[in-house]
Short mmCIF file of C-alpha atoms and ligand atoms in Angstrom, two decimals:
data_model
loop_
_atom_site.label_atom_id
_atom_site.label_comp_id
_atom_site.label_asym_id
_atom_site.label_seq_id
_atom_site.Cartn_x
_atom_site.Cartn_y
_atom_site.Cartn_z
CA MET A 16 -8.61 -26.77 11.66
CA THR A 17 -12.19 -25.64 10.83
CA LYS A 18 -13.52 -22.48 12.54
CA LEU A 19 -17.03 -21.21 12.35
CA PHE A 20 -17.85 -17.56 13.08
CA ILE A 21 -21.53 -17.13 13.97
CA ASN A 22 -23.98 -14.34 14.63
CA ILE A 23 -21.86 -11.85 12.66
CA LYS A 24 -23.82 -8.60 12.79
CA GLU A 25 -22.73 -7.77 9.23
CA LEU A 26 -20.23 -9.63 6.99
CA ILE A 27 -18.70 -6.89 4.82
CA GLN A 28 -17.31 -7.04 1.23
CA VAL A 29 -18.63 -10.36 0.12
CA ARG A 30 -17.78 -10.90 -3.48
CA ASP A 31 -17.69 -13.42 -6.26
CA ALA A 32 -14.15 -14.47 -7.23
CA SER A 33 -14.68 -12.92 -10.75
CA ILE A 34 -14.64 -9.33 -9.34
CA LYS A 35 -11.08 -8.08 -9.42
CA LYS A 36 -11.67 -4.35 -8.91
CA VAL A 37 -14.48 -1.85 -8.70
CA SER A 38 -14.67 1.44 -10.66
CA GLY A 39 -16.82 4.49 -10.84
CA LYS A 40 -20.41 4.04 -9.59
CA GLU A 41 -19.64 0.41 -8.59
CA MET A 42 -17.42 1.83 -5.86
CA ALA A 43 -20.50 3.13 -4.04
CA ILE A 44 -21.77 -0.42 -3.59
CA LEU A 45 -20.38 -2.50 -0.75
CA PRO A 46 -22.04 -6.02 -0.76
CA THR A 47 -22.74 -7.30 2.78
CA ILE A 48 -24.69 -10.01 4.55
CA LYS A 49 -26.48 -9.14 7.80
CA ASN A 50 -26.61 -11.76 10.56
CA ALA A 51 -24.15 -14.01 8.85
CA PHE A 52 -21.84 -16.96 9.40
CA LEU A 53 -18.35 -17.52 8.05
CA LEU A 54 -16.64 -20.92 7.81
CA ILE A 55 -12.86 -21.23 7.37
CA ASP A 56 -10.57 -24.26 7.08
CA LYS A 57 -6.75 -24.49 6.75
CA GLY A 58 -6.47 -20.74 6.51
CA ILE A 59 -8.96 -20.40 3.62
CA ILE A 60 -12.50 -19.15 3.39
CA ILE A 61 -14.80 -22.12 2.69
CA ASP A 62 -18.30 -20.89 3.09
CA PHE A 63 -20.47 -17.99 4.34
CA GLY A 64 -24.06 -16.88 4.28
CA LEU A 65 -27.09 -16.01 6.33
CA MET A 66 -27.35 -17.45 9.86
CA SER A 67 -30.86 -18.59 8.92
CA ASN A 68 -29.32 -20.82 6.23
CA LEU A 69 -26.48 -22.20 8.43
CA PRO A 70 -25.86 -25.80 7.39
CA ILE A 71 -24.89 -28.35 10.03
CA PHE A 72 -21.08 -28.37 10.10
CA LYS A 73 -18.84 -30.40 12.31
CA VAL A 74 -16.21 -27.81 13.27
CA ASP A 75 -13.22 -27.61 15.59
CA LYS A 76 -14.04 -24.21 17.00
CA THR A 77 -17.08 -21.83 17.02
CA ILE A 78 -16.64 -18.16 17.65
CA ASP A 79 -19.70 -16.01 18.50
CA CYS A 80 -19.48 -12.50 16.94
CA SER A 81 -22.75 -11.05 18.33
CA GLY A 82 -22.77 -7.28 17.72
CA LYS A 83 -19.50 -7.40 15.85
CA MET A 84 -18.80 -7.13 12.13
CA ILE A 85 -16.25 -8.89 9.93
CA LEU A 86 -14.47 -7.33 7.00
CA PRO A 87 -11.42 -8.30 4.93
CA THR A 88 -8.11 -7.09 6.31
CA TRP A 89 -6.82 -3.89 4.68
CA CYS A 90 -4.62 -4.20 1.58
CA ASP A 91 -1.89 -1.56 1.84
CA SER A 92 -0.44 -1.39 -1.74
CA HIS A 93 2.17 1.32 -1.12
CA THR A 94 4.66 1.50 1.80
CA HIS A 95 8.30 2.09 2.56
CA ILE A 96 8.37 0.36 5.98
CA VAL A 97 11.97 -0.81 5.63
CA PHE A 98 13.81 2.28 6.92
CA SER A 99 16.23 3.23 9.64
CA GLY A 100 15.59 5.81 12.32
CA ASN A 101 13.21 8.72 11.94
CA ARG A 102 13.10 12.35 10.70
CA GLU A 103 11.33 14.25 13.49
CA GLN A 104 13.66 17.20 12.93
CA GLU A 105 12.28 17.75 9.41
CA PHE A 106 8.78 17.56 10.88
CA VAL A 107 9.77 20.50 13.17
CA ASP A 108 11.49 22.38 10.28
CA ARG A 109 8.24 22.13 8.25
CA ILE A 110 6.22 23.46 11.21
CA ASN A 111 8.67 26.39 11.25
CA GLY A 112 8.04 27.14 7.55
CA LEU A 113 10.32 25.03 5.35
CA SER A 114 8.67 23.00 2.54
CA TYR A 115 9.28 19.27 1.86
CA GLU A 116 11.04 20.33 -1.37
CA GLU A 117 13.27 22.87 0.41
CA ILE A 118 14.28 20.37 3.02
CA ALA A 119 15.25 17.92 0.27
CA ARG A 120 17.24 20.62 -1.66
CA ASN A 121 19.21 21.32 1.61
CA GLY A 122 20.41 17.68 1.75
CA GLY A 123 17.63 16.43 4.03
CA GLY A 124 14.66 14.37 2.95
CA ILE A 125 15.20 11.00 1.26
CA LEU A 126 19.07 11.44 1.38
CA ASN A 127 18.86 11.81 5.15
CA SER A 128 17.20 8.39 5.41
CA VAL A 129 19.69 6.99 2.83
CA LYS A 130 22.64 7.94 5.08
CA LYS A 131 21.03 6.32 8.17
CA LEU A 132 20.10 3.18 6.23
CA GLN A 133 23.54 2.67 4.70
CA GLU A 134 25.00 2.77 8.27
CA THR A 135 22.52 0.28 9.64
CA SER A 136 23.28 -3.54 9.74
CA PHE A 137 20.98 -6.02 8.07
CA GLU A 138 19.87 -7.40 11.44
CA ASP A 139 19.08 -3.95 12.96
CA LEU A 140 17.19 -2.96 9.84
CA TYR A 141 15.23 -6.18 9.90
CA GLN A 142 14.28 -5.70 13.60
CA GLN A 143 13.13 -2.06 13.01
CA SER A 144 11.10 -3.11 10.02
CA ALA A 145 9.58 -6.22 11.62
CA LYS A 146 8.32 -4.06 14.49
CA ARG A 147 6.55 -1.73 12.02
CA LEU A 148 5.04 -4.71 10.17
CA GLU A 149 3.70 -6.14 13.44
CA GLU A 150 2.30 -2.70 14.29
CA VAL A 151 0.32 -2.44 10.99
CA ILE A 152 -0.89 -6.00 11.15
CA ALA A 153 -2.44 -5.24 14.61
CA LEU A 154 -4.09 -2.24 12.92
CA GLY A 155 -5.78 -4.58 10.43
CA THR A 156 -3.44 -4.71 7.45
CA GLY A 157 -3.46 -8.20 5.91
CA ALA A 158 -1.45 -7.73 2.66
CA ILE A 159 1.28 -5.22 2.03
CA GLU A 160 3.63 -3.92 -0.58
CA ILE A 161 7.09 -2.71 0.59
CA LYS A 162 9.59 -0.63 -1.41
CA SER A 163 13.36 -0.31 -1.41
CA GLY A 164 14.67 3.18 -2.27
CA TYR A 165 16.63 4.34 0.82
CA GLY A 166 19.79 2.45 -0.19
CA LEU A 167 20.75 4.02 -3.54
CA THR A 168 23.83 1.77 -3.89
CA PHE A 169 23.60 -1.83 -5.13
CA GLU A 170 24.64 -3.07 -1.71
CA ALA A 171 22.21 -1.03 0.29
CA GLU A 172 19.26 -1.56 -2.04
CA SER A 173 19.97 -5.27 -1.98
CA LYS A 174 20.11 -5.07 1.91
CA MET A 175 16.66 -3.56 1.92
CA LEU A 176 15.24 -6.14 -0.49
CA ARG A 177 16.75 -8.96 1.50
CA VAL A 178 15.07 -7.53 4.63
CA ILE A 179 11.72 -7.60 2.77
CA LYS A 180 12.48 -11.22 1.71
CA LYS A 181 13.03 -12.24 5.27
CA LEU A 182 9.82 -10.53 6.37
CA LYS A 183 8.01 -12.54 3.65
CA GLU A 184 9.48 -15.75 5.10
CA ASN A 185 8.75 -14.96 8.69
CA TYR A 186 5.24 -13.40 8.65
CA PRO A 187 1.94 -14.96 7.57
CA ILE A 188 0.91 -12.00 5.38
CA PRO A 189 1.26 -11.65 1.64
CA ILE A 190 4.15 -9.24 0.95
CA LYS A 191 5.17 -7.81 -2.44
CA ALA A 192 8.64 -6.30 -2.92
CA THR A 193 9.21 -3.23 -5.13
CA PHE A 194 12.61 -2.08 -6.32
CA LEU A 195 12.79 1.72 -6.01
CA GLY A 196 16.41 2.37 -6.80
CA ALA A 197 15.16 5.44 -8.64
CA HIS A 198 13.87 7.21 -5.49
CA ALA A 199 16.48 9.99 -5.50
CA PHE A 200 19.93 10.70 -6.92
CA PRO A 201 22.67 9.90 -4.38
CA SER A 202 24.93 12.92 -3.58
CA GLU A 203 27.89 11.25 -5.35
CA PHE A 204 25.81 11.38 -8.59
CA LYS A 205 24.49 14.91 -8.07
CA ASN A 206 26.26 16.09 -11.22
CA ASN A 207 26.12 12.81 -13.07
CA LYS A 208 22.50 11.76 -13.22
CA LYS A 209 22.99 9.67 -16.31
CA GLY A 210 25.71 7.73 -14.40
CA TYR A 211 23.25 6.75 -11.64
CA ILE A 212 20.58 5.69 -14.11
CA ASP A 213 23.19 3.58 -15.90
CA LEU A 214 24.09 1.96 -12.56
CA ILE A 215 20.43 1.12 -11.98
CA ILE A 216 20.07 -0.32 -15.51
CA ASN A 217 23.41 -2.06 -15.89
CA LYS A 218 24.10 -3.35 -12.36
CA MET A 219 21.19 -3.12 -9.95
CA LEU A 220 18.38 -4.47 -12.13
CA PRO A 221 20.32 -7.56 -13.48
CA LYS A 222 21.57 -8.51 -10.02
CA ILE A 223 18.22 -7.97 -8.29
CA ASN A 224 16.71 -10.16 -11.01
CA GLU A 225 19.33 -12.80 -10.56
CA GLU A 226 18.53 -13.09 -6.87
CA ASN A 227 14.76 -12.80 -7.51
CA LEU A 228 14.46 -9.96 -4.96
CA ALA A 229 11.62 -7.88 -6.48
CA ASP A 230 8.14 -8.28 -7.83
CA PHE A 231 7.67 -4.70 -9.09
CA VAL A 232 9.67 -1.67 -10.04
CA ASP A 233 9.06 1.96 -9.09
CA VAL A 234 10.42 5.40 -10.01
CA PHE A 235 9.86 8.75 -8.30
CA CYS A 236 8.91 10.69 -11.45
CA GLU A 237 8.93 14.28 -10.32
CA LYS A 238 10.65 17.63 -10.90
CA GLY A 239 14.11 17.54 -9.25
CA TYR A 240 14.01 13.72 -9.08
CA PHE A 241 13.50 11.47 -12.21
CA SER A 242 12.25 13.00 -15.40
CA VAL A 243 9.79 11.38 -17.73
CA ASP A 244 12.66 10.34 -20.02
CA ASP A 245 14.57 8.85 -17.10
CA THR A 246 11.42 6.97 -16.05
CA ASP A 247 10.92 5.72 -19.64
CA ARG A 248 14.50 4.38 -19.74
CA ILE A 249 14.26 2.65 -16.30
CA LEU A 250 10.85 1.05 -16.98
CA SER A 251 11.97 -0.15 -20.42
CA ALA A 252 15.02 -1.77 -18.84
CA ALA A 253 12.93 -3.35 -16.06
CA LYS A 254 10.61 -4.94 -18.63
CA LYS A 255 13.36 -7.30 -19.65
CA TYR A 256 13.16 -8.88 -16.14
CA ASN A 257 9.33 -8.88 -16.05
CA LEU A 258 9.22 -6.30 -13.35
CA ILE A 259 5.81 -4.63 -13.51
CA PRO A 260 5.81 -0.87 -12.81
CA LYS A 261 4.08 0.81 -9.88
CA VAL A 262 5.07 4.41 -10.17
CA HIS A 263 5.26 7.55 -7.90
CA VAL A 264 3.73 10.28 -10.11
CA ASN A 265 2.05 13.67 -9.75
CA GLN A 266 2.97 14.29 -6.12
CA PHE A 267 3.89 17.89 -6.58
CA ASN A 268 3.82 18.44 -10.37
CA ALA A 269 2.08 16.88 -13.40
CA ILE A 270 4.98 16.30 -15.74
CA GLY A 271 3.67 13.48 -17.84
CA GLY A 272 4.44 10.63 -15.45
CA ILE A 273 1.07 9.06 -15.74
CA ALA A 274 1.25 8.72 -19.58
CA ILE A 275 4.67 7.16 -19.47
CA ALA A 276 3.64 4.68 -16.68
CA ILE A 277 0.59 3.67 -18.70
CA LYS A 278 2.69 3.25 -21.77
CA HIS A 279 4.63 0.61 -19.80
CA ASN A 280 1.40 -1.01 -18.54
CA ALA A 281 1.89 0.06 -14.93
CA LEU A 282 -0.14 -1.93 -12.44
CA SER A 283 -0.63 1.31 -10.45
CA VAL A 284 0.18 5.05 -10.45
CA ASP A 285 0.48 6.41 -6.94
CA HIS A 286 0.05 9.86 -5.34
CA LEU A 287 -1.82 11.91 -7.91
CA GLU A 288 -2.20 14.95 -5.62
CA VAL A 289 -2.14 16.99 -8.87
CA LEU A 290 -4.13 15.49 -11.73
CA THR A 291 -4.74 17.12 -15.09
CA ASP A 292 -7.70 16.46 -17.43
CA GLU A 293 -5.25 14.92 -19.86
CA ASP A 294 -4.04 12.50 -17.11
CA VAL A 295 -7.67 11.37 -16.64
CA VAL A 296 -7.98 10.69 -20.40
CA HIS A 297 -4.92 8.44 -20.17
CA LEU A 298 -6.18 6.59 -17.13
CA LYS A 299 -9.55 5.98 -18.79
CA ASP A 300 -7.73 4.19 -21.64
CA SER A 301 -5.85 1.85 -19.33
CA GLU A 302 -6.06 -0.99 -16.73
CA THR A 303 -3.80 0.93 -14.38
CA MET A 304 -5.05 1.45 -10.81
CA PRO A 305 -4.81 5.02 -9.47
CA VAL A 306 -3.68 5.01 -5.86
CA ALA A 307 -4.29 7.84 -3.35
CA LEU A 308 -2.23 8.36 -0.20
CA PRO A 309 -4.20 10.70 2.05
CA SER A 310 -2.04 10.36 5.12
CA CYS A 311 0.83 11.91 3.07
CA SER A 312 -1.35 14.84 2.12
CA PHE A 313 -2.38 15.22 5.79
CA PHE A 314 1.23 15.11 7.09
CA LEU A 315 2.79 17.36 4.45
CA ARG A 316 -0.24 19.71 4.23
CA ILE A 317 -0.37 19.26 0.44
CA PRO A 318 -3.57 18.87 -1.63
CA TYR A 319 -5.48 15.58 -1.40
CA THR A 320 -5.76 13.43 -4.49
CA PRO A 321 -9.01 14.47 -6.23
CA ALA A 322 -10.97 11.26 -5.52
CA ARG A 323 -14.26 12.65 -6.81
CA LYS A 324 -12.71 13.61 -10.15
CA ILE A 325 -11.26 10.05 -10.46
CA ILE A 326 -14.38 8.15 -9.40
CA ASP A 327 -16.89 10.39 -11.15
CA ASN A 328 -14.92 9.74 -14.36
CA ASN A 329 -15.79 6.10 -13.96
CA LEU A 330 -12.24 5.19 -12.87
CA PRO A 331 -11.22 2.90 -9.95
CA LEU A 332 -9.31 4.16 -6.99
CA ALA A 333 -7.23 2.40 -4.29
CA LEU A 334 -6.11 3.82 -0.98
CA ALA A 335 -2.74 3.05 0.72
CA THR A 336 -0.71 4.53 3.57
CA ASP A 337 2.73 5.38 2.06
CA TYR A 338 4.19 4.57 5.49
CA ASN A 339 7.73 6.13 5.39
CA PRO A 340 9.87 8.35 7.65
CA GLY A 341 9.66 11.53 5.58
CA SER A 342 6.19 12.18 4.20
CA THR A 343 4.01 9.71 6.12
CA PRO A 344 5.24 8.28 9.40
CA SER A 345 2.05 6.27 9.89
CA GLY A 346 0.85 2.88 8.53
CA ASN A 347 -2.64 3.08 9.86
CA MET A 348 -5.11 2.13 7.20
CA ASN A 349 -8.06 2.88 9.46
CA PHE A 350 -6.87 6.53 9.51
CA VAL A 351 -6.46 6.45 5.72
CA VAL A 352 -10.07 5.30 5.29
CA SER A 353 -11.35 8.03 7.63
CA THR A 354 -9.24 10.65 6.01
CA ALA A 355 -10.50 9.65 2.56
CA CYS A 356 -14.10 10.08 3.70
CA ILE A 357 -13.51 13.34 5.61
CA GLN A 358 -11.11 15.13 3.27
CA MET A 359 -11.57 13.54 -0.16
CA LYS A 360 -15.34 13.19 0.11
CA MET A 361 -15.38 9.44 -0.51
CA THR A 362 -18.38 7.59 1.01
CA PRO A 363 -17.63 4.82 3.47
CA GLU A 364 -18.56 2.29 0.81
CA GLU A 365 -16.08 3.80 -1.66
CA ALA A 366 -13.28 4.12 0.95
CA ILE A 367 -13.68 0.50 2.15
CA ASN A 368 -13.65 -0.78 -1.49
CA ALA A 369 -10.55 1.38 -2.20
CA ALA A 370 -8.70 -0.01 0.84
CA SER A 371 -9.59 -3.64 0.25
CA ILE A 372 -10.50 -5.06 -3.19
CA ASN A 373 -8.81 -2.24 -5.25
CA GLY A 374 -5.70 -2.34 -2.98
CA ALA A 375 -5.44 -6.07 -3.65
CA PHE A 376 -5.60 -5.37 -7.41
CA ALA A 377 -2.82 -2.82 -7.03
CA MET A 378 -0.54 -5.59 -5.69
CA ASN A 379 -1.69 -8.30 -8.15
CA LEU A 380 -3.12 -10.16 -5.20
CA SER A 381 -6.78 -10.19 -6.25
CA ASP A 382 -6.88 -14.00 -6.12
CA LYS A 383 -5.77 -14.11 -2.51
CA VAL A 384 -7.13 -11.17 -0.56
CA GLY A 385 -9.31 -7.96 -0.72
CA SER A 386 -12.75 -9.57 -0.18
CA ILE A 387 -14.68 -12.27 1.68
CA THR A 388 -14.73 -14.82 -1.16
CA THR A 389 -14.56 -18.58 -1.02
CA GLY A 390 -11.08 -19.76 -1.86
CA LYS A 391 -9.34 -16.55 -0.66
CA LEU A 392 -7.14 -16.40 2.43
CA ALA A 393 -8.99 -16.17 5.74
CA ASN A 394 -7.52 -12.71 6.46
CA PHE A 395 -10.09 -10.55 8.16
CA ILE A 396 -10.82 -8.07 10.89
CA ILE A 397 -13.41 -8.63 13.59
CA THR A 398 -14.59 -5.26 14.84
CA LYS A 399 -15.68 -4.31 18.34
CA LYS A 400 -19.41 -3.92 18.75
CA ILE A 401 -20.38 -1.13 16.34
CA PRO A 402 -23.70 0.25 15.17
CA SER A 403 -22.84 0.27 11.38
CA TYR A 404 -19.82 -0.02 9.16
CA GLY A 405 -19.99 3.75 8.52
CA PHE A 406 -19.06 4.09 12.18
CA LEU A 407 -15.53 2.93 11.33
CA PRO A 408 -14.47 5.96 9.32
CA TYR A 409 -16.82 8.23 11.33
CA SER A 410 -14.95 7.39 14.60
CA PHE A 411 -11.62 8.57 13.31
CA GLY A 412 -8.76 7.92 15.66
CA SER A 413 -10.60 5.25 17.66
CA ASN A 414 -9.39 1.70 17.53
CA LEU A 415 -12.48 -0.32 16.73
CA ILE A 416 -10.65 -3.56 16.02
CA ASP A 417 -11.40 -6.48 18.27
CA SER A 418 -9.09 -9.00 16.57
CA VAL A 419 -7.19 -9.66 13.30
CA TYR A 420 -7.07 -13.08 11.66
CA LEU A 421 -4.36 -14.02 9.10
CA LYS A 422 -4.63 -17.33 7.36
CA GLY A 423 -7.24 -18.25 9.85
CA ASN A 424 -5.20 -17.64 12.93
CA LYS A 425 -5.88 -14.94 15.46
CA ILE A 426 -2.87 -12.62 15.73
O1 NIG B 530 6.03 8.52 -1.34
N1 NIG B 530 7.72 10.83 -2.74
C1 NIG B 530 8.58 10.03 -2.70
N2 NIG B 530 8.76 9.08 -1.72
C2 NIG B 530 8.09 9.05 -0.48
C3 NIG B 530 8.63 9.94 0.53
C4 NIG B 530 10.04 9.57 0.86
C5 NIG B 530 10.65 10.34 1.99
O2 NIG B 530 10.46 11.52 2.23
O3 NIG B 530 11.46 9.65 2.67
C6 NIG B 530 6.63 9.33 -0.65
O4 NIG B 530 6.04 10.27 -0.17
FE1 FE B 531 5.72 6.50 -1.52
#
């Protein structure tokens, strides 16, 4: 079915297919067409351009977008939306003075979600997760990565990955699955860390590969969690199964996680709230996408990823939500884009690039999503009537989405 969108006030993020990511000064440029049309067919972008050059098309449906803008749906390259229950008590504990790390040391944190997840049935977990996915799609997310990591046994990790697989089958949105067995050490392995890493390497990875349940592998490389050597071992083992790394690094401490992730050709390194000059040197010598998660900084009251340091060093940067029950109970990419502008001093152009084309790169989905490009999926947001695209991050907290299209269908 052909659909023609006309009188688009501004068509945002129009790109040639050759552009896979934008770095440094290029991030300040957001290519747009004012007073544009957009033609889609069978869920794919076919043509776009100036209204004054509109060819004569025979179409099934014409949609008038006067006063409204169209931009590609957000690409959320880092989430943990498959989880069970919530952790409001830890939220209150932090208000009363405990830190995220103290709560984890007292047996809360990730292990709290692990206990809940292990006790939850596949069907219940699927229903809870599907609800979150529907929520973020309505907020404009049109491609998403989802991690395991709240199971920490083969059975529970596999349950999470099978939930992700079922979401992939049932929703019209590109989903990438990441195996994060190395998210925390289960309490049974508190005094036998090597034993847990052996279990990941000798049992979990081969079985997950056999069932083709994951696209990527992740490790929480952090003091008190997985060391640089542990990360090295796990990523080396994952390489045998062609699992590309996307790694949690530098959330609280810079312990050398970035260098080891880059050694393993990581697709992305995520968090980076602390970032040394040496880390920047490693990033400059790589194709790895740095990913910032400003909602996590906002919620935990920890430093924001130094976006200016990254971009001004001519590096690319992507933005993602980190939606999870502990550090970021929100999957709202509009809030992420606003927060990046307000707290990380990114311009609206930089933030929109980071949340679309660079996010697509961080999921290996550059050929499908992330820009308005002929041949890519017709996944886009139609805004309400707005004066400029800068109004989107400026009006933080307002919902300025009129409608979301996935594969050409209005959701
Ligand atoms: O990305 N830092 C590690 N993992 C998650 C938080 C997990 C949790 O607290 O449940 C994150 O912030
Ligand atoms: Fe995370």
